[in-house]
Each structure stands twice: as C-alpha cells, then as structure tokens.
PDB file of C-alpha atoms in Angstrom:
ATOM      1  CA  UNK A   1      -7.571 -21.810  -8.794  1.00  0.00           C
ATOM      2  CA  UNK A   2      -4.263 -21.904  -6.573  1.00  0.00           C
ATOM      3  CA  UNK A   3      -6.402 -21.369  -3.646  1.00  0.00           C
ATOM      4  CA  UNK A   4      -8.488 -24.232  -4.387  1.00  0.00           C
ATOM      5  CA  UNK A   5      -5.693 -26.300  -5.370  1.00  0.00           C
ATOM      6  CA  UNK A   6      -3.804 -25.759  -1.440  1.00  0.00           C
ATOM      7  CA  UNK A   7      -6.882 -26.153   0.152  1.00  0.00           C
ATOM      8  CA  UNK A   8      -7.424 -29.193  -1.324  1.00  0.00           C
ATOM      9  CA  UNK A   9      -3.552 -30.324   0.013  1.00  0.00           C
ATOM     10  CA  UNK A  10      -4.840 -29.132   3.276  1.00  0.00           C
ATOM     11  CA  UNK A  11      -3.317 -25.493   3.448  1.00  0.00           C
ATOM     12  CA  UNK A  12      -5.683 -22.885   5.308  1.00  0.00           C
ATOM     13  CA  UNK A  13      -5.286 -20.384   2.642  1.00  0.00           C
ATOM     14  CA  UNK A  14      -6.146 -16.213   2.614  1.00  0.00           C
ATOM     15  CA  UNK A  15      -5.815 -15.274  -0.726  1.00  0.00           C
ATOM     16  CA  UNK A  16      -5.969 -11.023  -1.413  1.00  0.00           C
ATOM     17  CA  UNK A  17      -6.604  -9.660  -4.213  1.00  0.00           C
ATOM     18  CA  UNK A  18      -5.131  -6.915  -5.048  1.00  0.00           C
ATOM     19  CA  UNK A  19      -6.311  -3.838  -7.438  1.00  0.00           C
ATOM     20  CA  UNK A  20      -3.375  -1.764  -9.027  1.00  0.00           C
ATOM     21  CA  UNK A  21      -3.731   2.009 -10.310  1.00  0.00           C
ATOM     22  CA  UNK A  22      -7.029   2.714  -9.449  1.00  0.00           C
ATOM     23  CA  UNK A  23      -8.278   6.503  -8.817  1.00  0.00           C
ATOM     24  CA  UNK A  24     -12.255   6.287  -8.724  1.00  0.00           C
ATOM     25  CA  UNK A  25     -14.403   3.783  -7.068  1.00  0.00           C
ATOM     26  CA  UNK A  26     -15.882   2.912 -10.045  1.00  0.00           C
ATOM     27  CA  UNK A  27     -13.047   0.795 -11.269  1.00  0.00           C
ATOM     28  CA  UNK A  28     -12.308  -0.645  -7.824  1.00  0.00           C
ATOM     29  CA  UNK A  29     -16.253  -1.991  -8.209  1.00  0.00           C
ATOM     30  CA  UNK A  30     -16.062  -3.392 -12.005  1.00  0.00           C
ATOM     31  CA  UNK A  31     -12.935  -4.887 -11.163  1.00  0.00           C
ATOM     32  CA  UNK A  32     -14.366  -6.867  -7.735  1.00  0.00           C
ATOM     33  CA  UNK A  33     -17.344  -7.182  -9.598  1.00  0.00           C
ATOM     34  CA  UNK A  34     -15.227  -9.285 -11.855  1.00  0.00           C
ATOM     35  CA  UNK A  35     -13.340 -10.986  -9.276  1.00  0.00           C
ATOM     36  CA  UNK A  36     -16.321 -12.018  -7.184  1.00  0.00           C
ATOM     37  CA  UNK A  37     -17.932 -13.610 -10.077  1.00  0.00           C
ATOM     38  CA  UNK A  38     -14.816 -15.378 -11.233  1.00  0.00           C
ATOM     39  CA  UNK A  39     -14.001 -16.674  -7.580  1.00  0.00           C
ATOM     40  CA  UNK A  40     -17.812 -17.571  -7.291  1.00  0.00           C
ATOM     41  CA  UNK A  41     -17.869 -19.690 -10.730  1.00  0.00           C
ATOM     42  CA  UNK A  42     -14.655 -21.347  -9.307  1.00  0.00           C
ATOM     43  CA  UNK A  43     -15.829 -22.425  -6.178  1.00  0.00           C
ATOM     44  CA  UNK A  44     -19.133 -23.949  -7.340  1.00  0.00           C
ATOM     45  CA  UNK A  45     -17.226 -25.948 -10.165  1.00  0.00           C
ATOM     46  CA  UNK A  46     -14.590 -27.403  -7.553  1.00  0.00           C
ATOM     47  CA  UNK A  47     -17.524 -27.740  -4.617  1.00  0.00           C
ATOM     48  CA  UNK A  48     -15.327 -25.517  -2.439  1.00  0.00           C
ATOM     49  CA  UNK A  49     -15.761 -22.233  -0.660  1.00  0.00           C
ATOM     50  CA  UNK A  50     -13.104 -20.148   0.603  1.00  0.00           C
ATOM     51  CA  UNK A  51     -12.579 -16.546   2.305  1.00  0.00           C
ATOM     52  CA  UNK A  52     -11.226 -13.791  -0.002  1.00  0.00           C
ATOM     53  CA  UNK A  53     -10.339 -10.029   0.680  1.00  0.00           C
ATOM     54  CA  UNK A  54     -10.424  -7.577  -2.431  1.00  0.00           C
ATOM     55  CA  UNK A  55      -8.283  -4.349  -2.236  1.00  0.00           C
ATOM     56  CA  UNK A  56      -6.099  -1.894  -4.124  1.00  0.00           C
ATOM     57  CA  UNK A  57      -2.685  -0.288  -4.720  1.00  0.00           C
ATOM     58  CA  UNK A  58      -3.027   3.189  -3.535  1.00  0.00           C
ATOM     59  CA  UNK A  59      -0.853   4.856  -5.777  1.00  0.00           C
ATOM     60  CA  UNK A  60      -1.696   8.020  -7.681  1.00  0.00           C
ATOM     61  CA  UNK A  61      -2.362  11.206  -5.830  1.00  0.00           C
ATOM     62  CA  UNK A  62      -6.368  11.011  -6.868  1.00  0.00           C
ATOM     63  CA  UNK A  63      -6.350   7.640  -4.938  1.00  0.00           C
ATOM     64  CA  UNK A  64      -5.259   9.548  -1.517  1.00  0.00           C
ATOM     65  CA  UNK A  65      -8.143  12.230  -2.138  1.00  0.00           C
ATOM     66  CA  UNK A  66     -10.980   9.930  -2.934  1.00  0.00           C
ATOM     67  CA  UNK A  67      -9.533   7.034  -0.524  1.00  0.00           C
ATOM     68  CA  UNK A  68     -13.120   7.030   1.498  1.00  0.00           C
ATOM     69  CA  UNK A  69     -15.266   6.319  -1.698  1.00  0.00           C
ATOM     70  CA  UNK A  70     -12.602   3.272  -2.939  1.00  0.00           C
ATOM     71  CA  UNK A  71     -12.759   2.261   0.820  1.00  0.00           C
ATOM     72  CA  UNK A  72     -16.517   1.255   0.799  1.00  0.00           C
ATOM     73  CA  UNK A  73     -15.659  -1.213  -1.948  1.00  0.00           C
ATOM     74  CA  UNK A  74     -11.873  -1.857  -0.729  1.00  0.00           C
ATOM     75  CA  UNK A  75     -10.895  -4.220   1.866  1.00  0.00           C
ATOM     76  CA  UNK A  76      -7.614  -3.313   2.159  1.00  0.00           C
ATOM     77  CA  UNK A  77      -5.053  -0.647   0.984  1.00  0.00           C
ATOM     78  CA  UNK A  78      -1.506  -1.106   0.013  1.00  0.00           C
ATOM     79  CA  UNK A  79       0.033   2.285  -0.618  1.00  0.00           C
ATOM     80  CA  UNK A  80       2.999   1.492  -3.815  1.00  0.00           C
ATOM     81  CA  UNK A  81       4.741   4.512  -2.475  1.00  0.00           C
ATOM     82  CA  UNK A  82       7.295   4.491  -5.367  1.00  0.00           C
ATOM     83  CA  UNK A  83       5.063   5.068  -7.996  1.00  0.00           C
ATOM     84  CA  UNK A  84       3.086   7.372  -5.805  1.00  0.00           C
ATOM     85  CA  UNK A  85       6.388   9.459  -5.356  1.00  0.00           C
ATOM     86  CA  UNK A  86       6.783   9.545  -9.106  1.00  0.00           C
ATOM     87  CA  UNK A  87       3.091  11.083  -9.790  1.00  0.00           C
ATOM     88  CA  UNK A  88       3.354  13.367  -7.143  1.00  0.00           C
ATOM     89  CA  UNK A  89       7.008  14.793  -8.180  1.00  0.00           C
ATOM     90  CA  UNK A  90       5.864  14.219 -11.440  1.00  0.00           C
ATOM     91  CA  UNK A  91       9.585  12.591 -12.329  1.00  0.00           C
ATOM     92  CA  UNK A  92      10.659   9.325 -12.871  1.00  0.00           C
ATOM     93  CA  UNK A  93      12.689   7.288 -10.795  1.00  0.00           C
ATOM     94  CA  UNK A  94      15.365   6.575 -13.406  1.00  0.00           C
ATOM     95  CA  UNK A  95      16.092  10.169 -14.751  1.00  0.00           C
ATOM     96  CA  UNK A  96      15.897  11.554 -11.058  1.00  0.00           C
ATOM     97  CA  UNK A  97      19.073   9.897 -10.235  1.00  0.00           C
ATOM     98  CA  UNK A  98      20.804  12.192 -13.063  1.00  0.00           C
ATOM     99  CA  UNK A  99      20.086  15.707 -11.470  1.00  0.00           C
ATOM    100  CA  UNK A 100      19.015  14.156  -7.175  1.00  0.00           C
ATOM    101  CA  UNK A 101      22.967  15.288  -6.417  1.00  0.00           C
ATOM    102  CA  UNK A 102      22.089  18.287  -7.294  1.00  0.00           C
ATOM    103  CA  UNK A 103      18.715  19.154  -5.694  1.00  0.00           C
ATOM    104  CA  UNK A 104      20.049  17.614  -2.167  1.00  0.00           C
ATOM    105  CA  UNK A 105      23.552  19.422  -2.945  1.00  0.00           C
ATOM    106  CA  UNK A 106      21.652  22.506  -3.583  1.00  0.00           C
ATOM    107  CA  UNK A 107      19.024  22.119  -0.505  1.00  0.00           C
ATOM    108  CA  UNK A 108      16.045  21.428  -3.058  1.00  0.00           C
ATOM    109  CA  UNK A 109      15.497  18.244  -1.421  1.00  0.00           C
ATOM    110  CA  UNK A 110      16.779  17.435   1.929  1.00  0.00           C
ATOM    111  CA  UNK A 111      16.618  13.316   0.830  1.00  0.00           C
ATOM    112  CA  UNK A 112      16.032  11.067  -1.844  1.00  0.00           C
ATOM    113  CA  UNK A 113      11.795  10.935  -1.859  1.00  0.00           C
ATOM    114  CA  UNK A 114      12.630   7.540  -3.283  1.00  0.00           C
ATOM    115  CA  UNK A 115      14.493   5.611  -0.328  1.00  0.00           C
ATOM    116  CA  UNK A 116      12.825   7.894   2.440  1.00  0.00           C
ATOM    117  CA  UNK A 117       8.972   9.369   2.046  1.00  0.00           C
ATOM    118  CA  UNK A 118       9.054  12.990   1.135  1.00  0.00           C
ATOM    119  CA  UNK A 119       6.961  13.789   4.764  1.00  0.00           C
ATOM    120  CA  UNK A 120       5.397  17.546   3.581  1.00  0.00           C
ATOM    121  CA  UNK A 121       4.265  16.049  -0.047  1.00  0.00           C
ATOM    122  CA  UNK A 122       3.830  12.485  -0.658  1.00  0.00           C
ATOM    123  CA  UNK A 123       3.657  11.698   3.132  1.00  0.00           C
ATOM    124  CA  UNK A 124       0.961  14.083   3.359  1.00  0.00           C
ATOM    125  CA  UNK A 125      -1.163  12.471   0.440  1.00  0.00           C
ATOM    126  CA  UNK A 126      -0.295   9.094   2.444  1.00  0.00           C
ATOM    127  CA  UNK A 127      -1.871  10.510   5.730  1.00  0.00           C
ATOM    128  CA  UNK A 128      -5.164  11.742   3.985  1.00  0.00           C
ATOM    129  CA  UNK A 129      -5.603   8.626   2.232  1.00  0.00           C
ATOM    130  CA  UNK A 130      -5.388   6.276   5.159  1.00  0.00           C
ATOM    131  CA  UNK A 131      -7.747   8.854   7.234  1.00  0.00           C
ATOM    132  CA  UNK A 132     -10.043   8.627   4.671  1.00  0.00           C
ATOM    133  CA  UNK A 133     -10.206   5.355   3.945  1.00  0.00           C
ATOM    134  CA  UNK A 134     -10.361   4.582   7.330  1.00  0.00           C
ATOM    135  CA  UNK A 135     -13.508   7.039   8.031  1.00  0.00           C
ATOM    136  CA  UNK A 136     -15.338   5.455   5.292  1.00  0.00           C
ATOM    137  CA  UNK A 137     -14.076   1.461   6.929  1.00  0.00           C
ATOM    138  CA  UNK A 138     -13.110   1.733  10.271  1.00  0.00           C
ATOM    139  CA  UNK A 139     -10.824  -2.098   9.955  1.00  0.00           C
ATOM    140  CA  UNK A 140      -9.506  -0.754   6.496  1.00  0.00           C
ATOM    141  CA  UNK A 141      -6.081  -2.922   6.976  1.00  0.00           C
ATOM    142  CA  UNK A 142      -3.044  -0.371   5.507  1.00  0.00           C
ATOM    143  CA  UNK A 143       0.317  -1.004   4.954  1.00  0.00           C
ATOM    144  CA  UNK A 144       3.022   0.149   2.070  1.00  0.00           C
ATOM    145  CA  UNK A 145       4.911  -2.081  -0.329  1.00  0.00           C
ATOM    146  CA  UNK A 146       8.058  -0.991  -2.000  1.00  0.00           C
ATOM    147  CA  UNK A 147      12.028   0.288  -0.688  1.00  0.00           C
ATOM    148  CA  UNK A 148       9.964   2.351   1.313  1.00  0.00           C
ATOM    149  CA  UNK A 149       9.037  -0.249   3.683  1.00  0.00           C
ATOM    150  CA  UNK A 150      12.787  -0.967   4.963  1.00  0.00           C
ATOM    151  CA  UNK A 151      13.432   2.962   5.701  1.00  0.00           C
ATOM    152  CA  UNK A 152      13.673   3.458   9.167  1.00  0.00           C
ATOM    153  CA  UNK A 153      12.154   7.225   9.059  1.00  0.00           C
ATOM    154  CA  UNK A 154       9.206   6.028   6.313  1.00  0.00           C
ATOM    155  CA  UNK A 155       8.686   3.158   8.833  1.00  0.00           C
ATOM    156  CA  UNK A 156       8.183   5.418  11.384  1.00  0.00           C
ATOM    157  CA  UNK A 157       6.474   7.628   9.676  1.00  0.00           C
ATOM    158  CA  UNK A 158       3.991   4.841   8.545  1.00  0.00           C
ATOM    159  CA  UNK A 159       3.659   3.870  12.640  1.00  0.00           C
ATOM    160  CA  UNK A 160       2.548   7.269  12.712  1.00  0.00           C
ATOM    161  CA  UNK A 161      -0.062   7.711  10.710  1.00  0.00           C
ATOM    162  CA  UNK A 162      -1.453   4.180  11.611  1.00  0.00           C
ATOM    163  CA  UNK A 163      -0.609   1.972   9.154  1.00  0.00           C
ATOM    164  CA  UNK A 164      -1.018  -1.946   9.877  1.00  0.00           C
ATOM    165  CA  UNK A 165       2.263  -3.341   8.155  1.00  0.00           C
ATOM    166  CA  UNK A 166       5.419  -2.219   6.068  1.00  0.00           C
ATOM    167  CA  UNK A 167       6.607  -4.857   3.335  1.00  0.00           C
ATOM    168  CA  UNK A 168       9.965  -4.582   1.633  1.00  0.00           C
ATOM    169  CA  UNK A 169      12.413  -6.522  -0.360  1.00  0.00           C
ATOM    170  CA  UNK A 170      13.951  -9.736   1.957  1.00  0.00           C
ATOM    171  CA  UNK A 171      17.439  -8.414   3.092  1.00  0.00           C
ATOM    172  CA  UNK A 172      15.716  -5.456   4.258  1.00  0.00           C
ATOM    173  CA  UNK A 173      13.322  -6.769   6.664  1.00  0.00           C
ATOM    174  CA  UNK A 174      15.743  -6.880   9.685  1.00  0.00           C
ATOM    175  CA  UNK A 175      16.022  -3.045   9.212  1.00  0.00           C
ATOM    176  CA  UNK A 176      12.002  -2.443   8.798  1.00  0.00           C
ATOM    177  CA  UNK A 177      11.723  -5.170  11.920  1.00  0.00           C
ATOM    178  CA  UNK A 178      13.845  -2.726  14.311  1.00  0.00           C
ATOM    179  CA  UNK A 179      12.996   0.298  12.775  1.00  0.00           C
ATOM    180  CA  UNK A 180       9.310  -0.349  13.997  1.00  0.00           C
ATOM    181  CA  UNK A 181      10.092  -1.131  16.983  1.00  0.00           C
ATOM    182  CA  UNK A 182      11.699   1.639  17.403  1.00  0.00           C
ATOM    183  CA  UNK A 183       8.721   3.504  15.772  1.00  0.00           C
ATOM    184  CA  UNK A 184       6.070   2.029  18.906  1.00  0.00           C
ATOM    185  CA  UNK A 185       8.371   2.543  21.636  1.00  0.00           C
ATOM    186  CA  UNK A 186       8.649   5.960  20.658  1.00  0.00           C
ATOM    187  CA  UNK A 187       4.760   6.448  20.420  1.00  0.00           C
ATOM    188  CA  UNK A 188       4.656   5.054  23.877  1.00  0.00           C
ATOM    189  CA  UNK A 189       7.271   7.549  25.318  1.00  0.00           C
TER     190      UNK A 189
END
C-alpha cells in the first residue's frame, strides 16, 4: 500500500520484500506465495502495477547449506550476520560480552565474531551460501546487514566472496565507504 501510495505522488518506487529466518525453500515459497497474492489483490483494487523483488535474511547456518534451493524462489539475499554469528557459536550476543575478555585474552578467539566476521566459521558458512545461491541464480543480488557491514576486514571479506553491497548503521557508513574501496583496489593489485 506505501508503494502505491508514492507512486501515485509520482515517486519511481522498488519496494523488496524481505523474508526473515528462513532455512528450507518451502517457507521462502508459502511466504512469496503470500506476498504475490497480497501485492496482486492490491494492485488490481488501486488500478496500478508496480515491480517487486522477494528475498530473505540469510541467517541460520541451514540457510548457508541449502542457499541454492531458497535461491530458485529468492531474489535476493541479505545475510543478518549477527544472528548468524549467534547460531553458529551457539551464544548470545549479550552474555558473550561477560566471558569475550577472556577467550581473546586467552587466544580462544583472536576477535570479537560480533564486530568482525569470524573468517574460518561463520565466514565460511557466508561463502557457501552466496556460491550456492548464486549457482542456483546467477544475478542473486547479496549483501549483509548488521555492525558487520561498517568493519573494514568483514567488508573486505564480503568484496571477497562477491557480495553486491554492505549496509550498516549511519555513522558507520564513511568507514564501510573506504573500507571497500580499499577492499577493490586490493582485488585489482
């Protein structure tokens, strides 16, 4: 209904709609099945057609290893790389802070997975889920949202794997801006 209600003001408008939490393909395709018929009904009772793209959070490990069945039905992939790092540790993100001092004081962890992704785990879940997906749909568009995004070693490692975007909390986009710059000139070297 917002869409309809911009275009109407004269906005060109691209709405996505985005899936959270799913792990099976089956969901992703109830769920758009819901969504197209929802968007359809809308459009005929306003007279108005507009462009849509469905897609889905990417973030619990099963996700990653069935990315290239959700991709048939998946437009897009955002990877929520917080709550992915929670599944995979299998910790949350508000006790962790009470015992991270000691894992990085005691070489458990050499970071916190949290502000910078845990490359051998997490990051490795990340890489097979964007292959994957993109086997399955070669113009898959994949990005991350979350802290993540303004990291400069997660942003690289996102360049690196091929993701299409990074998004991050406002005052650090500056950071994520250079930090993938950084990220192609260094692929070009």
């Amino acid at each position: 209904e917002a869409t309809v209600e911009l275009t109407k003001e004269g906005y060109i408008v691209k709405p996505e709609v985005m899936i959270p939490l799913v792990g099976d393909v089956k969901e992703v395709k109830v769920l758009k099945d819901q969504i197209i018929k929802i968007a359809d009904e809308i459009m005929k009772k306003e007279n108005l057609k507009f462009n849509y793209k469905v897609g889905t959070m990417i973030e619990i490990p099963r996700a990653c290893v069935t990315a290239d069945e959700i991709a048939t039905e998946a437009e897009f992939f955002s990877f929520g790389t917080n709550d992915l790092t929670q599944m995979a540790f299998g910790f949350s993100r508000d006790d962790f802070g009470k015992f991270l001092p000691d894992y990085i004081e005691k070489g458990v962890l050499e970071k916190d997975p949290f502000a910078t992704i845990d490359r051998d785990g997490v990051g490795q879940l990340i890489k097979m889920g964007v292959e994957k997906g993109r086997k399955a749909r070669k113009n898959l568009k994949i990005g991350i949202c979350g802290e993540h995004g303004g990291d400069p070693s997660s942003v690289e490692f996102c360049h690196m794997v091929g993701m299409d975007y990074v998004s991050c909390s406002p005052y650090r986009v500056p950071v994520a801006r250079l930090a993938a710059a950084h990220a192609a000139i260094k692929s070009e070297e």
